[in-house]
Coordinates of N, CA and C in Angstrom, one line a residue:
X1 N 0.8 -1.2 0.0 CA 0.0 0.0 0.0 C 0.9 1.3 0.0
X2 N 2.1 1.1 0.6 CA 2.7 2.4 0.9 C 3.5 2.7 -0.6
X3 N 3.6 1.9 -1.2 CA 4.3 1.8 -3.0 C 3.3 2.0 -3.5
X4 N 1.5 2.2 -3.3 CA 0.8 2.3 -3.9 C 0.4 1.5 -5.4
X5 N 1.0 0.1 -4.9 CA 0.7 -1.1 -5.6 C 0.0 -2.0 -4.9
X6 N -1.4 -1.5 -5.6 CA -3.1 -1.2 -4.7 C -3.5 -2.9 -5.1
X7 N -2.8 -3.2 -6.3 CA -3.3 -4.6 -7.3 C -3.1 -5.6 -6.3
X8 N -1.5 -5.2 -6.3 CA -0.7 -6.4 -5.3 C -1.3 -6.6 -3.8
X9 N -1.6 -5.6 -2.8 CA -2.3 -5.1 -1.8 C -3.6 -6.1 -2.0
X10 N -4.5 -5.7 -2.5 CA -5.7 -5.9 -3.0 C -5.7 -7.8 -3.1
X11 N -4.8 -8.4 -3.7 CA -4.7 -9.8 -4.1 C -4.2 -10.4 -2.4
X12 N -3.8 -9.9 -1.6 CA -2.6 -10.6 -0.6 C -3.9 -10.3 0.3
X13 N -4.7 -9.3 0.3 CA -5.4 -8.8 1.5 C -6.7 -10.2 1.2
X14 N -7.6 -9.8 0.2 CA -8.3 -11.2 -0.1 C -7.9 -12.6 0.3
X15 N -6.8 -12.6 0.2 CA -6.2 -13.9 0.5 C -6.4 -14.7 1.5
X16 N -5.8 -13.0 2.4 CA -5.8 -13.2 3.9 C -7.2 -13.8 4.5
X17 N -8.3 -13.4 3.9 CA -9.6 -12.9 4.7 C -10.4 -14.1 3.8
X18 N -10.1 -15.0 3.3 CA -10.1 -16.6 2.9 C -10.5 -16.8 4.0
X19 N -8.7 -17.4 4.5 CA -8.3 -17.7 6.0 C -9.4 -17.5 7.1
X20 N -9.4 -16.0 7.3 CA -10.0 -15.1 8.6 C -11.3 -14.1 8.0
X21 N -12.2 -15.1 7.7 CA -13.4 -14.7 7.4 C -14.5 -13.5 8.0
X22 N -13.7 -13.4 9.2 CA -15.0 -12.5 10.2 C -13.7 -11.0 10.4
X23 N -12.8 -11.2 9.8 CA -11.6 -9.7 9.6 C -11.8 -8.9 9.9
X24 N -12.2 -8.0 10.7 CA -12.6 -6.5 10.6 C -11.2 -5.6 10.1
X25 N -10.2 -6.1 10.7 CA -8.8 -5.6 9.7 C -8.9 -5.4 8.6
X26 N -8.9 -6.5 7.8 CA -9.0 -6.9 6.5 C -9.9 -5.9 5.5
X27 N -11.0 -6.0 6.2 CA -12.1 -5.3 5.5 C -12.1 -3.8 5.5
X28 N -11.2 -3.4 6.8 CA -11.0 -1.8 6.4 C -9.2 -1.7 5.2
X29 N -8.8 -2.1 5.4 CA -7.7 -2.5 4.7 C -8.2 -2.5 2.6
X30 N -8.9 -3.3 2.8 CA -9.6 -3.5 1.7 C -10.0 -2.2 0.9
X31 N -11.0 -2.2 1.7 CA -11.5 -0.4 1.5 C -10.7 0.6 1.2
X32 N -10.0 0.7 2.3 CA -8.5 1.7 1.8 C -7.8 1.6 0.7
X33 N -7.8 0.3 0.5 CA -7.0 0.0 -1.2 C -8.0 0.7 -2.0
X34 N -9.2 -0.1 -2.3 CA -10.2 0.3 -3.1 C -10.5 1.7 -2.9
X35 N -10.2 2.9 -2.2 CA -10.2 4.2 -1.9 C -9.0 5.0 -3.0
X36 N -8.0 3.8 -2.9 CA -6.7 4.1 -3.2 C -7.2 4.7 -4.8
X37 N -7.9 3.0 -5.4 CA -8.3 2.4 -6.8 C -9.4 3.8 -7.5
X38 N -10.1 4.2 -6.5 CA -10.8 5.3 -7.1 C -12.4 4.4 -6.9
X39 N -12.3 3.1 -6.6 CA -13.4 2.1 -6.7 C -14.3 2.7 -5.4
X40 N -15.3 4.0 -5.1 CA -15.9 3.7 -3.9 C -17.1 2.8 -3.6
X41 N -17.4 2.2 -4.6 CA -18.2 1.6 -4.4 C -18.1 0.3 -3.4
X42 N -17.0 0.0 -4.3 CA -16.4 -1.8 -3.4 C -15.8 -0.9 -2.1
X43 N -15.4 0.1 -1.7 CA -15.0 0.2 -0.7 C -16.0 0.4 0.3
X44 N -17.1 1.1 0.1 CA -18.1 0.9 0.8 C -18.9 -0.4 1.0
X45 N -18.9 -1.4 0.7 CA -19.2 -2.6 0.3 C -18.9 -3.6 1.7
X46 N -17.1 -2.8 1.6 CA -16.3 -3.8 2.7 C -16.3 -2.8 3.7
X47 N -17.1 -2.0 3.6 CA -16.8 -1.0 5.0 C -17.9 -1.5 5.8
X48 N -19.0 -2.0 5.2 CA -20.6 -2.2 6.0 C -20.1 -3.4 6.5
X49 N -19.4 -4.0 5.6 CA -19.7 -5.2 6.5 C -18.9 -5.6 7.2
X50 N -17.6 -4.4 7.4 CA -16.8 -4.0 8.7 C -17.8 -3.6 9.9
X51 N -18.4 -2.2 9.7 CA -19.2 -1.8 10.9 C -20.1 -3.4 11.1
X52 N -21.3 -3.8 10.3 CA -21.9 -5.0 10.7 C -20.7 -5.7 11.8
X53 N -20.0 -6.1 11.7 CA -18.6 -7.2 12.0 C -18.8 -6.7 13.6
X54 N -18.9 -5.5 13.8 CA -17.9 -4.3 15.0 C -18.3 -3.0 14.9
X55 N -20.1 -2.7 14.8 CA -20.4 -1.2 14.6 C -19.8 -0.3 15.6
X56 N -19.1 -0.9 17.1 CA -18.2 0.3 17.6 C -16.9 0.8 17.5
X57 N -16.4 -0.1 16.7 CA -14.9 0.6 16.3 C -15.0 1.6 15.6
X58 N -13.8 2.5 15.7 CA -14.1 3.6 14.7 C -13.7 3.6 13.7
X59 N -12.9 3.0 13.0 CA -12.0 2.9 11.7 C -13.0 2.9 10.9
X60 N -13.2 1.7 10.2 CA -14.3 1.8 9.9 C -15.4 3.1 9.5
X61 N -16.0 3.7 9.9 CA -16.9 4.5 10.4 C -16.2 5.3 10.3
X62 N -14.7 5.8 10.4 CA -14.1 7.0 9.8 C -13.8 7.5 8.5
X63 N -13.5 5.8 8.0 CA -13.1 5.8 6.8 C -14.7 5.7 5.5
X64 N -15.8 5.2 6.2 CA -16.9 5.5 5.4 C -16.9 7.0 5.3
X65 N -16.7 7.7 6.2 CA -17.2 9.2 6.4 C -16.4 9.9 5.6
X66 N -14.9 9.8 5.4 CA -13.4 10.4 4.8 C -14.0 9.8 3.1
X67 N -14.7 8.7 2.7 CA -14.8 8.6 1.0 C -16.1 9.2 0.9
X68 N -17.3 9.3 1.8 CA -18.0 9.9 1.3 C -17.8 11.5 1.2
X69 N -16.9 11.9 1.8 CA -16.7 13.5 1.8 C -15.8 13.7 0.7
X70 N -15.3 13.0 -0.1 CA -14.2 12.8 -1.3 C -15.4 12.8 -2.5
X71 N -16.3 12.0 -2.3 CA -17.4 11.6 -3.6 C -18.4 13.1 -3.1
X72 N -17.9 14.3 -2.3 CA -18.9 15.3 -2.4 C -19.8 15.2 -1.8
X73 N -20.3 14.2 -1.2 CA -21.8 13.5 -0.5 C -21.8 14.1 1.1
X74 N -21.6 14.9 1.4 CA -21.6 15.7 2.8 C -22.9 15.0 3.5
X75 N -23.9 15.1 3.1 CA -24.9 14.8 4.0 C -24.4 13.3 4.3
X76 N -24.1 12.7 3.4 CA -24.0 11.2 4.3 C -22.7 10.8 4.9
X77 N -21.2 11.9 4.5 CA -20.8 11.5 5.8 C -21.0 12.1 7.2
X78 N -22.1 13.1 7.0 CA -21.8 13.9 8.3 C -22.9 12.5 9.4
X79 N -23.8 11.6 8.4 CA -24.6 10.9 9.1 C -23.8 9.9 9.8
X80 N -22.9 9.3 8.6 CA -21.7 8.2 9.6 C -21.3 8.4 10.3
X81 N -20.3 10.1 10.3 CA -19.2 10.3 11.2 C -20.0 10.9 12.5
X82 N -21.2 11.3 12.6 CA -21.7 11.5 13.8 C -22.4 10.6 14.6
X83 N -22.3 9.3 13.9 CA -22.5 7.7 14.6 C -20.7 7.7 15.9
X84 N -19.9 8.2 15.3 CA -18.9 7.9 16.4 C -18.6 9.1 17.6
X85 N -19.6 10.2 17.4 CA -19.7 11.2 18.6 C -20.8 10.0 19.5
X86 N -21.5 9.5 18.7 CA -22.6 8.6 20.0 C -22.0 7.5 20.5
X87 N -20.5 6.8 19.9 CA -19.9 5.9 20.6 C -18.7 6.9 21.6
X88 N -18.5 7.9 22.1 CA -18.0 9.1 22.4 C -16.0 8.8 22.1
X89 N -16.2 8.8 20.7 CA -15.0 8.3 20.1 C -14.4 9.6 20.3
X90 N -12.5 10.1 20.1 CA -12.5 11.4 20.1 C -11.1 11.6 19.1
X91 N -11.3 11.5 17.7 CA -10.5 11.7 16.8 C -10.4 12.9 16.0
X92 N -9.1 13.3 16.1 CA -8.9 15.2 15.8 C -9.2 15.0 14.3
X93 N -9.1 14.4 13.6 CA -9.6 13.9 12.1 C -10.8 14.0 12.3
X94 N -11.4 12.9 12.9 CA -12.8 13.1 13.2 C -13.9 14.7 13.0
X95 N -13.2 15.3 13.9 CA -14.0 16.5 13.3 C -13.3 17.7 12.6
X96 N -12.3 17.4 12.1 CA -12.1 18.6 10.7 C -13.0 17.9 10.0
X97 N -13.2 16.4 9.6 CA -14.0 16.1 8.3 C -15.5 16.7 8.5
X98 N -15.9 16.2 9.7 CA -17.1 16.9 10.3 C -17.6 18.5 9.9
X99 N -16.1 19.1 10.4 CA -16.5 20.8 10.5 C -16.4 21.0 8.8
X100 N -15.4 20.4 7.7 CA -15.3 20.3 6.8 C -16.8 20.1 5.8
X101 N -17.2 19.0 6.8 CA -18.8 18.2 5.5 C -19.7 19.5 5.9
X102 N -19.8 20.3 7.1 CA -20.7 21.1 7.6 C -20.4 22.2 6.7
X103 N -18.7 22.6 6.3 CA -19.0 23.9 5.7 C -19.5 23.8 4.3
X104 N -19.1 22.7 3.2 CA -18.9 22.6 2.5 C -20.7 22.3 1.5
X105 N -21.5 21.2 3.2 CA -22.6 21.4 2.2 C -23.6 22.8 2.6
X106 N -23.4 23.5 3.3 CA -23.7 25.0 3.2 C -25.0 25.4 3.0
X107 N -25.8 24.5 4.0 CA -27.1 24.6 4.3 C -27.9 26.1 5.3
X108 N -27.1 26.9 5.1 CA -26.8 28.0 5.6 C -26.1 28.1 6.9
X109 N -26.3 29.4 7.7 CA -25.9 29.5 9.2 C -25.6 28.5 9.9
X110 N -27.0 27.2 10.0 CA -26.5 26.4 11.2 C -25.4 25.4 10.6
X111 N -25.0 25.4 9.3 CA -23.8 24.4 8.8 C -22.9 25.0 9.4
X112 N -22.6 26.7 8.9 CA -21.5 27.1 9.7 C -20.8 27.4 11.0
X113 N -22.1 27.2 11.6 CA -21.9 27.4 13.0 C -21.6 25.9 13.6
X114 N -22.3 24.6 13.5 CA -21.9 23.4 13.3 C -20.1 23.3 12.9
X115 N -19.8 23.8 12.0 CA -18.7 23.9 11.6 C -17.6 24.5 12.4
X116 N -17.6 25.9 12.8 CA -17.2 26.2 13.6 C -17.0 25.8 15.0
X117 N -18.2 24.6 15.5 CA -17.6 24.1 16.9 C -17.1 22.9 16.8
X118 N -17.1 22.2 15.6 CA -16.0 21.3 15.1 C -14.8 21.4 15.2
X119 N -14.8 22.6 14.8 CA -13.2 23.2 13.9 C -12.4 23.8 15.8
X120 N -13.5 24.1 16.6 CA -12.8 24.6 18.3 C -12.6 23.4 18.7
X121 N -13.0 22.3 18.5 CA -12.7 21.2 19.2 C -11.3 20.7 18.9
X122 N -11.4 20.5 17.2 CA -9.7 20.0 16.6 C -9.2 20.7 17.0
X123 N -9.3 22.2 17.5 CA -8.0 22.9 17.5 C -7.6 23.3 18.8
X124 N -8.4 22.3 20.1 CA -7.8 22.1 21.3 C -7.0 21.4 21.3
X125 N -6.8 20.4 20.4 CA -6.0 19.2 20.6 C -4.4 19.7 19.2
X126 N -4.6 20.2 18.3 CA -3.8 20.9 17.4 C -4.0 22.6 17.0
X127 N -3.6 23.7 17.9 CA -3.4 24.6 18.1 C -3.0 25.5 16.8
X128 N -2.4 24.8 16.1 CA -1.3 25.4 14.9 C -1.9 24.7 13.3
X129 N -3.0 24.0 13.2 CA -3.5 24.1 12.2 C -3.5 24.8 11.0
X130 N -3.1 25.1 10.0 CA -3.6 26.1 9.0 C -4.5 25.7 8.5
X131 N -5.0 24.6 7.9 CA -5.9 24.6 7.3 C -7.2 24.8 8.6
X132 N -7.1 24.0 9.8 CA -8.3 23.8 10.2 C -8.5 25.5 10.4
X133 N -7.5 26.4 10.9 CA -7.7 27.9 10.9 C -8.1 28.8 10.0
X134 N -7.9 28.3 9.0 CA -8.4 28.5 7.9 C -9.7 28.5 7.6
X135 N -10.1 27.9 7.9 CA -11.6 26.9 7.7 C -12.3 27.3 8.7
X136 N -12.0 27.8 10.2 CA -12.6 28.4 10.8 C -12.7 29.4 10.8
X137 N -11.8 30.4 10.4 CA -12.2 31.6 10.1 C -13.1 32.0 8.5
X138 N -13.2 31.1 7.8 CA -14.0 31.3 7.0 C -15.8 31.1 7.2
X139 N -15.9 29.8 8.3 CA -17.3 29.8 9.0 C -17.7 30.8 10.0
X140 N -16.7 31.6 10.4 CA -16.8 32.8 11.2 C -17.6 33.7 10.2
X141 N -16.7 33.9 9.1 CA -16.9 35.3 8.3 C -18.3 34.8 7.2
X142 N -18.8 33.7 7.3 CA -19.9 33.5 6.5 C -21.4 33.8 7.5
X143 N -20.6 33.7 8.8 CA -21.7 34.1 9.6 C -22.0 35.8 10.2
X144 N -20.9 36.2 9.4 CA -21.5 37.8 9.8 C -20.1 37.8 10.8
X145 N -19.5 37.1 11.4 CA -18.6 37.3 12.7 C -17.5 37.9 12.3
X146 N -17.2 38.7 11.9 CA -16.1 39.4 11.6 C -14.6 39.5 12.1
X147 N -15.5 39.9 13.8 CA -14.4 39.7 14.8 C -13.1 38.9 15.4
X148 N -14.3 37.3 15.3 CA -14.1 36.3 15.5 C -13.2 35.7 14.5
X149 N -13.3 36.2 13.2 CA -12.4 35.6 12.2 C -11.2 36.6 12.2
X150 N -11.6 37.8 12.3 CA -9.8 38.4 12.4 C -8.8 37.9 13.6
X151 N -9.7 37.4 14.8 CA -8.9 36.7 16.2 C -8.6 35.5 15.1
X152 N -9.0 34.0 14.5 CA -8.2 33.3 14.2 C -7.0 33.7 13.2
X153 N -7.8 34.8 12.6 CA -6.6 35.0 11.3 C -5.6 35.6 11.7
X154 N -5.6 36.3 13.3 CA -4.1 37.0 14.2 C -3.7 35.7 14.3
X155 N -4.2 34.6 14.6 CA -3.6 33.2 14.9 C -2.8 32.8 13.5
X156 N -3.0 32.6 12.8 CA -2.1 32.4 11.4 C -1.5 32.8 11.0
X157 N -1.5 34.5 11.4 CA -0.6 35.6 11.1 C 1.3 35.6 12.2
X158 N 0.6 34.7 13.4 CA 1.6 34.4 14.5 C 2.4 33.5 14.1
X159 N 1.9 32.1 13.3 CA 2.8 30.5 12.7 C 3.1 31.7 11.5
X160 N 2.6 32.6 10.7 CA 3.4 32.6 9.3 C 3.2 34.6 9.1
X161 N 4.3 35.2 9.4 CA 3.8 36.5 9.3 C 4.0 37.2 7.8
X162 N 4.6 36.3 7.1 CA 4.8 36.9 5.5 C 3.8 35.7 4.8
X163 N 2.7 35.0 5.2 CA 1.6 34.5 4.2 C 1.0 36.0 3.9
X164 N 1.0 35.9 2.3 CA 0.3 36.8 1.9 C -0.8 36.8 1.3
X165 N -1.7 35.3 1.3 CA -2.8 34.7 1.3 C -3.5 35.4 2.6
X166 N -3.0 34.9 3.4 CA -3.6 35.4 5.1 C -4.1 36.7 5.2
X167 N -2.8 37.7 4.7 CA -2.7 38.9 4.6 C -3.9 39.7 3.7
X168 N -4.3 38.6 2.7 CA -4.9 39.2 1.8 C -6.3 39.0 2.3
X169 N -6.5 37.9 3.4 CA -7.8 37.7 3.7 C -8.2 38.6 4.7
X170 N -7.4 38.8 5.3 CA -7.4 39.5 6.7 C -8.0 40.9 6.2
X171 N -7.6 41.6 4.6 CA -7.8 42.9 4.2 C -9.7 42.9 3.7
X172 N -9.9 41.8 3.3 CA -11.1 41.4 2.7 C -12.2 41.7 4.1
X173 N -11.7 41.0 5.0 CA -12.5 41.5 5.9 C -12.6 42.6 6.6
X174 N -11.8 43.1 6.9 CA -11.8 44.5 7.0 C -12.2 45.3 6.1
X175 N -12.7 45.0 4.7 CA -13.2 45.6 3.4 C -14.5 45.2 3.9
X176 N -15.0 44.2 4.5 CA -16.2 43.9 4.7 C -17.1 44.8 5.7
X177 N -16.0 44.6 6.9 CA -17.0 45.9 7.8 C -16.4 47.0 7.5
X178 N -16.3 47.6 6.4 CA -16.2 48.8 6.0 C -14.8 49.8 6.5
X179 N -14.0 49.0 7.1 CA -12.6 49.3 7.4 C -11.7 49.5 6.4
X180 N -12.0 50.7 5.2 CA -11.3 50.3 3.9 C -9.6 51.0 3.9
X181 N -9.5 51.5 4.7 CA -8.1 52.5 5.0 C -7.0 51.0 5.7
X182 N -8.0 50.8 6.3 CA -6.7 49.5 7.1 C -6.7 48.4 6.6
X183 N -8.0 47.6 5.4 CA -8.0 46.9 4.8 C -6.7 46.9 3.3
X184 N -6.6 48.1 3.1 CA -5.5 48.7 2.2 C -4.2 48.5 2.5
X185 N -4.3 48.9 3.9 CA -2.8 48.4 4.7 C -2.4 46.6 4.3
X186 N -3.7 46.0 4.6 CA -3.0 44.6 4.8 C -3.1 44.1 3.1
X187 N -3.8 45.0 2.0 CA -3.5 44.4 0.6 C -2.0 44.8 0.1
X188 N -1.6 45.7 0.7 CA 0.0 46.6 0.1 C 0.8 45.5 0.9
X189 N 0.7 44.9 2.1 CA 1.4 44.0 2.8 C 1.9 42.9 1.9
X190 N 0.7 42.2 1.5 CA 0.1 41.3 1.1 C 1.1 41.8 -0.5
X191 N 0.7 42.9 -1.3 CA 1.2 42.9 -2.6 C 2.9 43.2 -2.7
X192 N 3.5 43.3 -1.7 CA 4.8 43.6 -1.5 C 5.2 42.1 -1.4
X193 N 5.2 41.0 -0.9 CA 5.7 39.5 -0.6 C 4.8 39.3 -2.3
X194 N 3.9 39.5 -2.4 CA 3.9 38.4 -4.1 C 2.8 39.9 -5.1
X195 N 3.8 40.5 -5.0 CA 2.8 41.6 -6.7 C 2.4 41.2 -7.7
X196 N 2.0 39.8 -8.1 CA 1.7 39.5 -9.0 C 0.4 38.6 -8.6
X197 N 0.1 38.8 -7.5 CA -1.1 38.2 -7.0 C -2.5 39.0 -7.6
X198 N -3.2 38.9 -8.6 CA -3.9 39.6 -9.5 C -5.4 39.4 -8.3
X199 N -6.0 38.7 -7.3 CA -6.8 38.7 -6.5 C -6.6 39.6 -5.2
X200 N -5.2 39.7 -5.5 CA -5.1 40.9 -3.8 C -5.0 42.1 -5.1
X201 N -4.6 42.4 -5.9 CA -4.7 44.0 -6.3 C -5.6 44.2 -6.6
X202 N -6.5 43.4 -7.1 CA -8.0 43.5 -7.7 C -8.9 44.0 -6.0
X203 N -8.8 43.6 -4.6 CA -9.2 43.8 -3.7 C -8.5 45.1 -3.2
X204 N -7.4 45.0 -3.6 CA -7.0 46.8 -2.9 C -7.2 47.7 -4.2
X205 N -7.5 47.6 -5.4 CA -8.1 48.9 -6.4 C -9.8 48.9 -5.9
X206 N -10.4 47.8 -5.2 CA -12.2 48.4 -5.1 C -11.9 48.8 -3.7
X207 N -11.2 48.4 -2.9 CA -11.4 49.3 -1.4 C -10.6 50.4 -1.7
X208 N -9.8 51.4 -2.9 CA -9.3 52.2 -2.7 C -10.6 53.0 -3.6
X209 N -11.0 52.1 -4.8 CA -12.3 52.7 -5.3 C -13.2 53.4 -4.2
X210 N -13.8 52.5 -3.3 CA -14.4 53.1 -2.1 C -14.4 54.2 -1.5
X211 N -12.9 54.7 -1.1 CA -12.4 56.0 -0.8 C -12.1 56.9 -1.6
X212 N -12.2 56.9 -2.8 CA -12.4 57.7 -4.1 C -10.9 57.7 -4.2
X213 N -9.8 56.6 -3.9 CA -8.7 57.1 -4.3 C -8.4 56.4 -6.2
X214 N -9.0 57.5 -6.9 CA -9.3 56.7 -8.2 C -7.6 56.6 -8.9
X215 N -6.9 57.3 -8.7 CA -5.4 57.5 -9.2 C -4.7 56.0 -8.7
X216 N -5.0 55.4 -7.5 CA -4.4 54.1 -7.4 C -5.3 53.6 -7.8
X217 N -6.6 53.1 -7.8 CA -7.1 52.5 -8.5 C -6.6 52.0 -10.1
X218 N -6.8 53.1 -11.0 CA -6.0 52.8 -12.2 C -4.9 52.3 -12.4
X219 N -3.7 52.6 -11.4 CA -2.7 52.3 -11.0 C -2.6 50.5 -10.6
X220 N -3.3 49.9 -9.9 CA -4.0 49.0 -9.7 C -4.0 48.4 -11.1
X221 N -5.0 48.4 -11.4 CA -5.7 47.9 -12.6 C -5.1 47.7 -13.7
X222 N -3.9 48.8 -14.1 CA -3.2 48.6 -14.9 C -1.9 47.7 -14.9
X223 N -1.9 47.2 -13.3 CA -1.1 46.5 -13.3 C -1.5 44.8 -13.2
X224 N -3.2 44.8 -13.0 CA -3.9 43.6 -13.3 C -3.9 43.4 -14.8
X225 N -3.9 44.4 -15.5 CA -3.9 44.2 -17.0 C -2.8 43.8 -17.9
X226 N -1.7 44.3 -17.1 CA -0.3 44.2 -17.5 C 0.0 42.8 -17.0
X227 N -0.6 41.8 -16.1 CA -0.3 40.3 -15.5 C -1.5 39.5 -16.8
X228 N -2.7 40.0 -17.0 CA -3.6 39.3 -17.6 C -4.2 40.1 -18.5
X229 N -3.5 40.2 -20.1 CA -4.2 41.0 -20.6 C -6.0 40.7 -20.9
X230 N -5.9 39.8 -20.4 CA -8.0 39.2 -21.1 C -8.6 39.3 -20.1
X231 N -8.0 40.5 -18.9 CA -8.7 40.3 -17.5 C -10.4 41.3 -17.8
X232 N -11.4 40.9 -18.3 CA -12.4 41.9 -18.4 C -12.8 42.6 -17.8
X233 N -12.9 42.3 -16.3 CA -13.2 43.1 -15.1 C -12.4 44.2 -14.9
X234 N -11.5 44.3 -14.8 CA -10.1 44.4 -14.9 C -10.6 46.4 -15.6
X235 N -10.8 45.3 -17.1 CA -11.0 46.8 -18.2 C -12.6 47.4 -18.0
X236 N -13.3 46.5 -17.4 CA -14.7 47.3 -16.8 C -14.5 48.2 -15.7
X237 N -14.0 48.0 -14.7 CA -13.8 49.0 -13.5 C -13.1 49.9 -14.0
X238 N -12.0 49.7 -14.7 CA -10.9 51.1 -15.1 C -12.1 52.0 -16.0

């Protein structure tokens, strides 16, 4: 498996489970190959009749939840993976995929907010996350919380002070509650570590639009035009 010679895997693991019929190893094993193969079907197949085998172990039941959040299907892993909050299982994977299936199928507010006390939980146990930080400050800022996502996003800014992604996000929101003087501060931050980031100058030419500073604006823009001549927006705003 670790050579990602899923065939050979695949042939030796069947083998085994000849032998050792009632496997629950085997059969998460299996699945994982078949995860490997792109096959989810057979991997679900040998996952049921893993849980059947042992519906309290969590493997299993993790790994149903991890391929259905890969095939897009949010609502049904959030139904598996919250079968092992009722066995009171406590895997920091466990709920990124969780806060993950919650943001992604975006059933409004209460996904996000679901999401967000996912994403507090993993990040008692791993503090330094970027992605899960990431991902919580994004369920913050979909819920209007502004605040709450500039506190994670100081947290990101502390592990990495020249991300200019970060930087760039941090400006967006402060563009959002109408902080467009300081939001400008963190796009110039932001465009000094990578100027050719055509998404942060595009965000500091409309917050400087805002303030009527139209001389950078063009300024701006003409240097989004000068990275992508076919940028249309680009030549709409100017």
């Amino acid at each position: 498996i670790n050579e990602k010679n899923y065939e050979k895997a695949e042939s030796l693991c069947k083998e085994f489970l000849n032998f050792f019929p009632k496997s629950y190893s085997s059969r998460c094993i299996l699945a994982y190959i078949y995860r490997g193969l792109d096959n989810y079907k057979q991997a679900h197949l040998y996952l049921e009749e893993a849980i059947d085998l042992n519906p309290k172990k969590p493997v299993a039941h993790l790994l149903h939840g991890e391929i259905y959040f890969r095939q897009n299907k949010y609502e049904e892993a959030i139904d598996v993976l919250k079968k092992l909050l009722e066995y009171k299982v406590k895997l920091n994977n466990l709920y990124i995929i969780l806060g993950n299936s919650h943001l992604l199928r975006n059933y409004g507010n209460y996904d996000y907010m679901k999401a967000a006390e996912y994403y507090n939980i993993s990040l008692k146990n791993d503090s330094n996350s970027y992605l899960c930080l990431k991902n919580y400050t994004y369920s913050y800022e979909k819920q209007g919380f502004y605040l709450n996502a500039l506190m994670i996003l100081g947290k990101l800014l502390d592990i990495s002070k020249k991300d200019s992604l970060v930087l760039c996000y941090y400006g967006e929101i402060l563009y959002n509650m109408k902080q467009y003087s300081k939001a400008i501060l963190y796009f110039t931050e932001a465009n000094i570590i990578d100027p050719e980031n055509i998404h942060n100058l595009n965000k500091r030419a409309i917050a400087n639009y805002a303030i009527q500073e139209y001389d950078k604006v063009i300024l701006d823009l003409d240097k989004i035009i000068q990275l992508d001549p076919l940028n249309s927006s680009a030549y709409y705003l100017k």
